[in-house]
Amino acid sequence: MTAALIFAGLIFLIMMGVPIAIALGAVSLVAMADNLPALGLMAQRMYSSTTGFTLLAIPFFILAGNLMNTGGITEKIFRFAKASVSHYWGGLGQVNILASMIFSGMSGAAVADAAGLGKIEVKAMVDDGYDPEFAGAVTAASSTIGPVVPPSIPFVIYGSLTGVSVGKLFLAGMVPGVLMAIAMAVAVNLISRKRNYPRRPKAGYGEWWASFKDAILALLTPLIIIGGILGGWFTPTEAAVIACIYALLLSTFVYKELTWRKLLHILEDTLLHTVRVMFIMATAGFFGWVLTLNQVPQTLVSGLTTVTQSPTLLMLIMIGVLLILGMFLEGIAVILICVPIFIPVVAFIGMDPIQFGVVMILASMIGLLSPPVGMCLYAVASISNVKVTALSREVLPYILGIFLVMLMVAFIPAISLSATYLIE
């Protein structure tokens, strides 16, 4: 089957509302219908796509995020952020961004941030006089920092697909994640000045110190994760396990907010989320193998290089495809589909796969904020009682900020690659 027919079938099924995992598997089966020996390898390819040691990090980072959301850790982080930056223009909007930045160093998942920490952030902002649409938009946008700042579940998946060091990918996301936060903070500042949103008096040293002491153990989590990886004490997968143990100890013995009933609910939610991710990865692994057998990546490289051999134009074309796909597919699905197709193009233009990985994750973050399938928009809409259409309009300045950061990463390698030399 030709590349055009494969992708036409995939797009048709997605537009018909077929779940992405089922669509990937169905198209792969049809494409291999005339090759029974290869079709017999389907179960093997699906199994091998989900059994890498690196992928063990995914359920543990999901579990760590759920433990922190339920065990009282997010409230400590929000209080500390409020004492630190609520006196600037945008007040609790700036708090929202800083809190998400800190929490992102623990969970690695945008939707976990939006659904967990977001409940606290939106309520606090609305109670303080901010429009619900503004509060929801800032919450949805700031949650996308999570998968860029280490640790990151999308980086774990990208690393498992490409063989690139997950530790280096984590480090590569640090500077772009900070730039995202700065871009959002600037947008919040400008909008708040224009709309005259409230800001709080600067917290006294005593109040700030009290909030810091209350949150210090939670704030140590990202330092333990990144410090351990940098120091060579443990791998990213082991870091995920340690993050779970640390969050469990904090929630149970320090903050004392985790009960057996809550823990069972957390484990159930983690299991369901993990199964969804792994099922998509299994069918996407078979789909990628089918693409390779049908020489789709080679065909794509040949076709693109026939149109242009300019690295800049090829990069812009890939970004355009990622952004369009991100509007209709979950970010993980975009990564799983596009990695086997685009990596040969990345090699052709001489781009470092780590740098491209950061570009791809940033593009998928824009997808999380873009209708009709923006998952962060729906997660925040459900907790803020704001319509998705209203959030879609309000979130545009933050999408622009992420887009500009993505272009900077795409064309200035040092932004993403400079920190990776720490573990050379």
Tab-separated table of C-alpha atoms in Angstrom:
chain	number	residue	atom	x	y	z
A	1	MET	CA	0.000	0.000	0.000
A	2	THR	CA	1.306	3.468	-0.879
A	3	ALA	CA	2.086	6.146	1.691
A	4	ALA	CA	-0.795	8.288	0.394
A	5	LEU	CA	-3.342	5.509	0.928
A	6	ILE	CA	-2.014	4.696	4.402
A	7	PHE	CA	-2.331	8.279	5.601
A	8	ALA	CA	-5.630	8.836	3.793
A	9	GLY	CA	-7.065	5.822	5.615
A	10	LEU	CA	-5.709	7.038	8.946
A	11	ILE	CA	-7.118	10.543	8.490
A	12	PHE	CA	-10.506	9.132	7.417
A	13	LEU	CA	-10.801	6.935	10.512
A	14	ILE	CA	-9.773	9.773	12.847
A	15	MET	CA	-12.320	12.113	11.256
A	16	MET	CA	-14.964	9.438	11.749
A	17	GLY	CA	-14.244	9.544	15.481
A	18	VAL	CA	-12.399	6.231	15.733
A	19	PRO	CA	-10.004	6.233	18.739
A	20	ILE	CA	-6.432	6.887	17.635
A	21	ALA	CA	-5.121	3.534	18.901
A	22	ILE	CA	-7.816	1.607	16.978
A	23	ALA	CA	-7.249	3.732	13.863
A	24	LEU	CA	-3.508	3.071	13.878
A	25	GLY	CA	-4.018	-0.657	14.308
A	26	ALA	CA	-6.749	-0.914	11.670
A	27	VAL	CA	-4.754	0.956	9.024
A	28	SER	CA	-1.715	-1.186	9.759
A	29	LEU	CA	-3.732	-4.403	9.380
A	30	VAL	CA	-5.180	-3.299	6.033
A	31	ALA	CA	-1.756	-2.197	4.790
A	32	MET	CA	-0.299	-5.625	5.583
A	33	ALA	CA	-3.296	-7.690	4.405
A	34	ASP	CA	-1.364	-9.036	1.418
A	35	ASN	CA	1.717	-9.911	3.485
A	36	LEU	CA	0.644	-12.694	5.850
A	37	PRO	CA	4.144	-13.504	7.204
A	38	ALA	CA	4.623	-9.868	8.235
A	39	LEU	CA	1.053	-9.686	9.547
A	40	GLY	CA	1.838	-12.600	11.838
A	41	LEU	CA	4.418	-10.414	13.588
A	42	MET	CA	1.807	-7.890	14.716
A	43	ALA	CA	1.582	-9.143	18.303
A	44	GLN	CA	5.364	-9.297	18.588
A	45	ARG	CA	5.812	-5.733	17.309
A	46	MET	CA	3.091	-4.400	19.607
A	47	TYR	CA	4.630	-6.177	22.592
A	48	SER	CA	8.169	-4.989	21.866
A	49	SER	CA	6.934	-1.386	21.508
A	50	THR	CA	5.895	-1.268	25.158
A	51	THR	CA	8.539	-3.319	26.984
A	52	GLY	CA	11.602	-1.084	26.950
A	53	PHE	CA	13.153	-0.391	30.353
A	54	THR	CA	12.942	3.355	29.711
A	55	LEU	CA	9.165	3.136	29.307
A	56	LEU	CA	8.805	1.957	32.912
A	57	ALA	CA	9.258	5.618	33.826
A	58	ILE	CA	5.826	6.483	32.390
A	59	PRO	CA	3.552	4.788	34.969
A	60	PHE	CA	5.801	5.930	37.810
A	61	PHE	CA	5.771	9.595	36.740
A	62	ILE	CA	1.984	9.372	36.348
A	63	LEU	CA	1.766	7.884	39.844
A	64	ALA	CA	4.077	10.562	41.271
A	65	GLY	CA	1.877	13.320	39.823
A	66	ASN	CA	-1.291	11.724	41.212
A	67	LEU	CA	0.269	11.318	44.661
A	68	MET	CA	1.277	14.984	44.722
A	69	ASN	CA	-2.149	16.159	43.594
A	70	THR	CA	-3.910	14.141	46.279
A	71	GLY	CA	-1.385	14.251	49.120
A	72	GLY	CA	-1.420	17.978	49.897
A	73	ILE	CA	1.799	18.810	48.056
A	74	THR	CA	0.186	21.048	45.425
A	75	GLU	CA	-1.346	23.314	48.101
A	76	LYS	CA	2.095	23.884	49.668
A	77	ILE	CA	3.566	24.765	46.285
A	78	PHE	CA	0.747	27.215	45.506
A	79	ARG	CA	1.096	28.960	48.862
A	80	PHE	CA	4.853	29.404	48.344
A	81	ALA	CA	4.344	30.745	44.814
A	82	LYS	CA	1.709	33.180	46.094
A	83	ALA	CA	4.074	34.552	48.739
A	84	SER	CA	6.805	34.949	46.099
A	85	VAL	CA	5.214	36.680	43.090
A	86	SER	CA	1.591	37.711	43.798
A	87	HIS	CA	2.626	41.386	44.171
A	88	TYR	CA	3.578	41.705	40.471
A	89	TRP	CA	1.117	42.779	37.774
A	90	GLY	CA	-1.140	39.827	37.142
A	91	GLY	CA	-0.862	38.754	40.770
A	92	LEU	CA	-2.304	35.266	40.968
A	93	GLY	CA	-1.733	34.820	37.238
A	94	GLN	CA	2.005	35.027	37.904
A	95	VAL	CA	1.523	32.699	40.880
A	96	ASN	CA	-0.235	30.282	38.553
A	97	ILE	CA	2.769	30.180	36.211
A	98	LEU	CA	5.375	29.812	38.962
A	99	ALA	CA	3.391	27.066	40.709
A	100	SER	CA	3.033	25.157	37.445
A	101	MET	CA	6.751	25.582	36.801
A	102	ILE	CA	7.582	24.037	40.179
A	103	PHE	CA	5.000	21.262	39.868
A	104	SER	CA	6.253	20.441	36.366
A	105	GLY	CA	9.526	19.354	37.928
A	106	MET	CA	7.644	16.514	39.616
A	107	SER	CA	4.889	15.097	37.408
A	108	GLY	CA	5.997	15.470	33.768
A	109	ALA	CA	2.406	15.587	32.496
A	110	ALA	CA	0.452	18.647	31.371
A	111	VAL	CA	-3.034	17.260	31.950
A	112	ALA	CA	-2.086	16.187	35.505
A	113	ASP	CA	-1.046	19.776	36.209
A	114	ALA	CA	-4.170	21.247	34.602
A	115	ALA	CA	-6.574	18.915	36.402
A	116	GLY	CA	-4.816	18.820	39.794
A	117	LEU	CA	-3.046	22.084	40.555
A	118	GLY	CA	-5.491	23.825	38.209
A	119	LYS	CA	-8.402	23.318	40.606
A	120	ILE	CA	-6.605	25.368	43.255
A	121	GLU	CA	-5.364	28.001	40.801
A	122	VAL	CA	-8.652	28.723	39.046
A	123	LYS	CA	-10.669	28.962	42.273
A	124	ALA	CA	-8.114	31.296	43.889
A	125	MET	CA	-8.013	33.595	40.843
A	126	VAL	CA	-11.794	33.808	40.439
A	127	ASP	CA	-12.258	34.454	44.169
A	128	ASP	CA	-9.694	37.264	43.889
A	129	GLY	CA	-11.597	39.067	41.122
A	130	TYR	CA	-10.127	37.667	37.913
A	131	ASP	CA	-12.384	36.755	34.996
A	132	PRO	CA	-12.971	32.969	34.827
A	133	GLU	CA	-11.876	32.933	31.180
A	134	PHE	CA	-8.554	34.574	32.027
A	135	ALA	CA	-7.992	32.280	35.003
A	136	GLY	CA	-8.759	29.206	32.912
A	137	ALA	CA	-6.559	30.310	30.015
A	138	VAL	CA	-3.541	30.988	32.248
A	139	THR	CA	-4.048	27.639	33.982
A	140	ALA	CA	-4.290	25.711	30.703
A	141	ALA	CA	-1.269	27.499	29.231
A	142	SER	CA	0.965	27.157	32.286
A	143	SER	CA	0.223	23.423	32.518
A	144	THR	CA	2.020	22.919	29.195
A	145	ILE	CA	5.319	23.780	30.888
A	146	GLY	CA	5.097	20.359	32.584
A	147	PRO	CA	6.174	18.127	29.692
A	148	VAL	CA	9.022	20.496	28.712
A	149	VAL	CA	10.704	21.049	32.082
A	150	PRO	CA	12.204	17.763	33.333
A	151	PRO	CA	10.990	15.188	34.101
A	152	SER	CA	8.789	14.666	31.053
A	153	ILE	CA	6.684	11.733	29.913
A	154	PRO	CA	6.776	12.815	26.209
A	155	PHE	CA	10.585	12.984	26.383
A	156	VAL	CA	10.650	9.428	27.772
A	157	ILE	CA	8.554	8.252	24.812
A	158	TYR	CA	10.646	10.190	22.277
A	159	GLY	CA	13.847	8.790	23.770
A	160	SER	CA	12.534	5.220	23.618
A	161	LEU	CA	11.638	5.642	19.939
A	162	THR	CA	14.895	7.251	18.827
A	163	GLY	CA	17.455	5.753	21.197
A	164	VAL	CA	18.450	9.249	22.334
A	165	SER	CA	19.499	9.660	25.978
A	166	VAL	CA	16.432	10.514	28.062
A	167	GLY	CA	18.683	12.253	30.589
A	168	LYS	CA	19.974	14.591	27.874
A	169	LEU	CA	16.433	15.199	26.649
A	170	PHE	CA	15.413	16.190	30.177
A	171	LEU	CA	18.272	18.693	30.351
A	172	ALA	CA	17.491	19.984	26.854
A	173	GLY	CA	14.033	21.014	28.039
A	174	MET	CA	15.218	23.148	30.960
A	175	VAL	CA	16.010	26.412	29.149
A	176	PRO	CA	13.027	26.234	26.746
A	177	GLY	CA	10.760	25.555	29.746
A	178	VAL	CA	12.047	28.656	31.513
A	179	LEU	CA	11.580	30.681	28.307
A	180	MET	CA	7.983	29.447	28.093
A	181	ALA	CA	7.346	30.625	31.650
A	182	ILE	CA	8.901	34.035	30.913
A	183	ALA	CA	6.814	34.449	27.739
A	184	MET	CA	3.625	33.606	29.635
A	185	ALA	CA	4.551	35.917	32.519
A	186	VAL	CA	5.026	38.794	30.066
A	187	ALA	CA	1.629	38.074	28.477
A	188	VAL	CA	-0.074	37.957	31.896
A	189	ASN	CA	1.602	41.244	32.855
A	190	LEU	CA	0.464	43.054	29.710
A	191	ILE	CA	-3.102	41.721	29.836
A	192	SER	CA	-3.425	42.477	33.560
A	193	ARG	CA	-2.260	46.073	33.098
A	194	LYS	CA	-4.757	46.556	30.287
A	195	ARG	CA	-7.671	45.057	32.249
A	196	ASN	CA	-6.538	46.441	35.615
A	197	TYR	CA	-6.598	43.064	37.327
A	198	PRO	CA	-5.761	43.082	41.065
A	199	ARG	CA	-2.374	42.396	42.575
A	200	ARG	CA	-1.661	41.732	46.206
A	201	PRO	CA	0.635	43.623	48.583
A	202	LYS	CA	4.131	42.182	48.703
A	203	ALA	CA	4.364	39.393	51.251
A	204	GLY	CA	6.514	40.142	54.271
A	205	TYR	CA	9.660	38.185	54.904
A	206	GLY	CA	7.989	36.251	57.729
A	207	GLU	CA	5.098	35.153	55.527
A	208	TRP	CA	7.434	34.175	52.680
A	209	TRP	CA	9.734	32.233	55.010
A	210	ALA	CA	6.804	30.385	56.575
A	211	SER	CA	5.501	29.330	53.149
A	212	PHE	CA	9.002	28.315	52.083
A	213	LYS	CA	9.509	26.135	55.157
A	214	ASP	CA	6.119	24.551	54.598
A	215	ALA	CA	6.955	23.748	50.963
A	216	ILE	CA	10.690	23.008	51.186
A	217	LEU	CA	10.313	19.224	51.171
A	218	ALA	CA	8.055	19.416	48.104
A	219	LEU	CA	10.453	21.834	46.389
A	220	LEU	CA	13.267	19.327	46.839
A	221	THR	CA	11.579	16.814	44.520
A	222	PRO	CA	12.837	18.233	41.188
A	223	LEU	CA	16.287	18.755	42.712
A	224	ILE	CA	16.404	15.100	43.743
A	225	ILE	CA	15.284	13.927	40.303
A	226	ILE	CA	17.575	16.121	38.194
A	227	GLY	CA	20.472	16.039	40.666
A	228	GLY	CA	20.352	12.250	40.784
A	229	ILE	CA	20.381	11.959	36.997
A	230	LEU	CA	23.189	14.507	36.630
A	231	GLY	CA	25.214	12.861	39.367
A	232	GLY	CA	24.832	9.457	37.739
A	233	TRP	CA	23.184	8.031	40.861
A	234	PHE	CA	20.167	6.751	38.970
A	235	THR	CA	18.599	6.574	35.521
A	236	PRO	CA	15.470	8.545	34.514
A	237	THR	CA	13.412	5.387	35.082
A	238	GLU	CA	14.836	4.930	38.552
A	239	ALA	CA	14.275	8.640	39.178
A	240	ALA	CA	10.558	8.114	38.492
A	241	VAL	CA	10.428	5.358	41.117
A	242	ILE	CA	12.266	7.532	43.639
A	243	ALA	CA	9.850	10.418	42.933
A	244	CYS	CA	6.930	8.092	43.748
A	245	ILE	CA	8.523	6.885	46.987
A	246	TYR	CA	9.356	10.439	48.028
A	247	ALA	CA	5.843	11.711	47.231
A	248	LEU	CA	4.319	8.761	49.103
A	249	LEU	CA	6.431	9.436	52.200
A	250	LEU	CA	5.642	13.168	52.143
A	251	SER	CA	1.909	12.638	51.665
A	252	THR	CA	1.662	9.926	54.330
A	253	PHE	CA	4.072	10.849	57.119
A	254	VAL	CA	4.758	14.594	56.708
A	255	TYR	CA	1.546	16.181	55.391
A	256	LYS	CA	-0.604	13.226	56.562
A	257	GLU	CA	-3.290	13.738	53.919
A	258	LEU	CA	-3.053	10.386	52.133
A	259	THR	CA	-5.493	7.682	53.239
A	260	TRP	CA	-5.896	4.097	52.071
A	261	ARG	CA	-9.080	5.066	50.216
A	262	LYS	CA	-7.279	7.886	48.405
A	263	LEU	CA	-4.326	5.627	47.620
A	264	LEU	CA	-6.560	2.987	46.024
A	265	HIS	CA	-8.197	5.689	43.879
A	266	ILE	CA	-4.751	7.001	42.883
A	267	LEU	CA	-3.545	3.531	41.887
A	268	GLU	CA	-6.696	2.904	39.853
A	269	ASP	CA	-6.373	6.234	38.024
A	270	THR	CA	-2.670	5.605	37.361
A	271	LEU	CA	-3.419	2.144	35.984
A	272	LEU	CA	-6.120	3.426	33.623
A	273	HIS	CA	-3.951	6.301	32.384
A	274	THR	CA	-0.972	3.995	31.861
A	275	VAL	CA	-3.031	1.449	29.924
A	276	ARG	CA	-4.357	4.169	27.615
A	277	VAL	CA	-0.859	5.450	26.876
A	278	MET	CA	0.630	1.978	26.422
A	279	PHE	CA	-2.161	0.800	24.116
A	280	ILE	CA	-1.541	3.776	21.840
A	281	MET	CA	2.198	3.045	21.946
A	282	ALA	CA	1.608	-0.625	21.085
A	283	THR	CA	-0.475	0.072	17.986
A	284	ALA	CA	1.766	2.994	17.006
A	285	GLY	CA	4.799	0.697	17.236
A	286	PHE	CA	3.198	-1.691	14.744
A	287	PHE	CA	2.153	1.267	12.576
A	288	GLY	CA	5.726	2.586	12.520
A	289	TRP	CA	7.018	-0.835	11.529
A	290	VAL	CA	4.480	-0.992	8.693
A	291	LEU	CA	5.618	2.431	7.491
A	292	THR	CA	9.214	1.235	7.452
A	293	LEU	CA	8.323	-1.923	5.498
A	294	ASN	CA	6.470	0.204	2.941
A	295	GLN	CA	9.455	2.608	2.774
A	296	VAL	CA	7.258	5.563	3.707
A	297	PRO	CA	10.064	7.504	5.498
A	298	GLN	CA	12.333	7.157	2.480
A	299	THR	CA	9.516	8.251	0.181
A	300	LEU	CA	8.826	11.286	2.366
A	301	VAL	CA	12.482	12.319	2.468
A	302	SER	CA	12.728	11.936	-1.294
A	303	GLY	CA	9.545	13.931	-1.844
A	304	LEU	CA	10.479	16.768	0.503
A	305	THR	CA	14.019	17.086	-0.815
A	306	THR	CA	12.626	17.229	-4.341
A	307	VAL	CA	10.562	20.247	-3.334
A	308	THR	CA	13.428	21.942	-1.473
A	309	GLN	CA	16.778	21.089	0.064
A	310	SER	CA	16.819	24.143	2.307
A	311	PRO	CA	17.155	23.024	5.944
A	312	THR	CA	15.150	26.075	7.024
A	313	LEU	CA	12.217	25.316	4.734
A	314	LEU	CA	12.275	21.621	5.595
A	315	MET	CA	12.210	22.506	9.291
A	316	LEU	CA	9.278	24.868	8.768
A	317	ILE	CA	7.401	22.189	6.809
A	318	MET	CA	7.869	19.670	9.638
A	319	ILE	CA	6.739	22.247	12.210
A	320	GLY	CA	3.656	22.991	10.114
A	321	VAL	CA	2.754	19.299	9.931
A	322	LEU	CA	3.251	18.883	13.696
A	323	LEU	CA	1.034	21.887	14.455
A	324	ILE	CA	-1.758	20.708	12.145
A	325	LEU	CA	-1.682	17.170	13.527
A	326	GLY	CA	-1.607	18.564	17.068
A	327	MET	CA	-4.976	20.225	16.455
A	328	PHE	CA	-6.613	16.829	15.931
A	329	LEU	CA	-4.502	14.280	17.819
A	330	GLU	CA	-3.203	13.846	21.348
A	331	GLY	CA	0.436	14.926	21.719
A	332	ILE	CA	1.715	11.413	22.424
A	333	ALA	CA	-0.035	10.118	19.288
A	334	VAL	CA	1.615	12.855	17.195
A	335	ILE	CA	5.034	11.886	18.558
A	336	LEU	CA	4.481	8.185	17.903
A	337	ILE	CA	3.299	8.774	14.323
A	338	CYS	CA	5.799	11.444	13.312
A	339	VAL	CA	9.062	10.238	14.856
A	340	PRO	CA	9.659	7.349	12.411
A	341	ILE	CA	8.719	9.616	9.515
A	342	PHE	CA	10.644	12.772	10.417
A	343	ILE	CA	13.848	11.381	11.936
A	344	PRO	CA	15.299	10.605	8.454
A	345	VAL	CA	14.509	14.204	7.428
A	346	VAL	CA	16.169	15.474	10.608
A	347	ALA	CA	19.280	13.427	9.754
A	348	PHE	CA	19.227	14.796	6.188
A	349	ILE	CA	19.292	18.434	7.349
A	350	GLY	CA	21.985	17.663	9.954
A	351	MET	CA	19.878	18.598	12.976
A	352	ASP	CA	20.593	17.069	16.374
A	353	PRO	CA	17.739	14.653	17.276
A	354	ILE	CA	17.742	16.049	20.820
A	355	GLN	CA	17.065	19.546	19.480
A	356	PHE	CA	14.306	18.209	17.229
A	357	GLY	CA	12.809	16.339	20.176
A	358	VAL	CA	12.365	19.619	22.056
A	359	VAL	CA	10.805	21.227	18.957
A	360	MET	CA	8.392	18.296	18.639
A	361	ILE	CA	7.337	18.449	22.289
A	362	LEU	CA	6.811	22.236	22.084
A	363	ALA	CA	4.655	21.749	18.981
A	364	SER	CA	2.600	19.126	20.808
A	365	MET	CA	2.125	21.585	23.703
A	366	ILE	CA	0.566	24.038	21.263
A	367	GLY	CA	-1.706	21.178	20.212
A	368	LEU	CA	-2.844	20.741	23.817
A	369	LEU	CA	-4.125	24.332	23.689
A	370	SER	CA	-5.610	24.187	20.180
A	371	PRO	CA	-9.195	23.180	19.405
A	372	PRO	CA	-10.866	20.934	18.482
A	373	VAL	CA	-8.920	18.329	20.522
A	374	GLY	CA	-6.903	20.507	22.938
A	375	MET	CA	-6.875	18.239	25.987
A	376	CYS	CA	-5.713	20.931	28.408
A	377	LEU	CA	-8.563	23.190	27.280
A	378	TYR	CA	-11.112	20.486	28.059
A	379	ALA	CA	-9.452	19.612	31.377
A	380	VAL	CA	-9.567	23.248	32.518
A	381	ALA	CA	-13.052	23.828	31.073
A	382	SER	CA	-14.345	20.987	33.248
A	383	ILE	CA	-12.990	22.542	36.460
A	384	SER	CA	-13.656	26.212	35.674
A	385	ASN	CA	-17.158	26.018	34.117
A	386	VAL	CA	-15.889	28.063	31.170
A	387	LYS	CA	-16.750	27.074	27.594
A	388	VAL	CA	-13.934	25.705	25.472
A	389	THR	CA	-14.633	28.327	22.781
A	390	ALA	CA	-14.052	31.137	25.285
A	391	LEU	CA	-10.849	29.504	26.547
A	392	SER	CA	-9.657	29.055	22.953
A	393	ARG	CA	-9.816	32.809	22.358
A	394	GLU	CA	-8.290	33.751	25.700
A	395	VAL	CA	-5.344	31.365	25.345
A	396	LEU	CA	-4.078	32.822	22.026
A	397	PRO	CA	-1.378	35.115	23.543
A	398	TYR	CA	0.160	32.134	25.346
A	399	ILE	CA	0.093	29.995	22.196
A	400	LEU	CA	1.978	32.801	20.456
A	401	GLY	CA	4.564	32.789	23.249
A	402	ILE	CA	5.110	29.011	22.980
A	403	PHE	CA	5.313	29.309	19.189
A	404	LEU	CA	8.056	31.930	19.415
A	405	VAL	CA	10.006	29.777	21.883
A	406	MET	CA	9.634	26.811	19.521
A	407	LEU	CA	11.067	28.807	16.605
A	408	MET	CA	13.975	29.919	18.788
A	409	VAL	CA	14.722	26.299	19.735
A	410	ALA	CA	14.414	25.186	16.089
A	411	PHE	CA	16.912	27.703	14.759
A	412	ILE	CA	19.205	28.379	17.734
A	413	PRO	CA	20.651	24.984	18.768
A	414	ALA	CA	22.386	26.316	21.890
A	415	ILE	CA	19.034	27.001	23.593
A	416	SER	CA	18.283	23.289	23.884
A	417	LEU	CA	21.706	21.680	23.580
A	418	SER	CA	23.905	23.743	25.909
A	419	ALA	CA	22.644	22.063	29.108
A	420	THR	CA	23.101	18.546	27.678
A	421	TYR	CA	26.884	18.884	27.940
A	422	LEU	CA	26.513	18.551	31.714
A	423	ILE	CA	26.309	14.766	31.299
A	424	GLU	CA	28.765	14.337	28.431
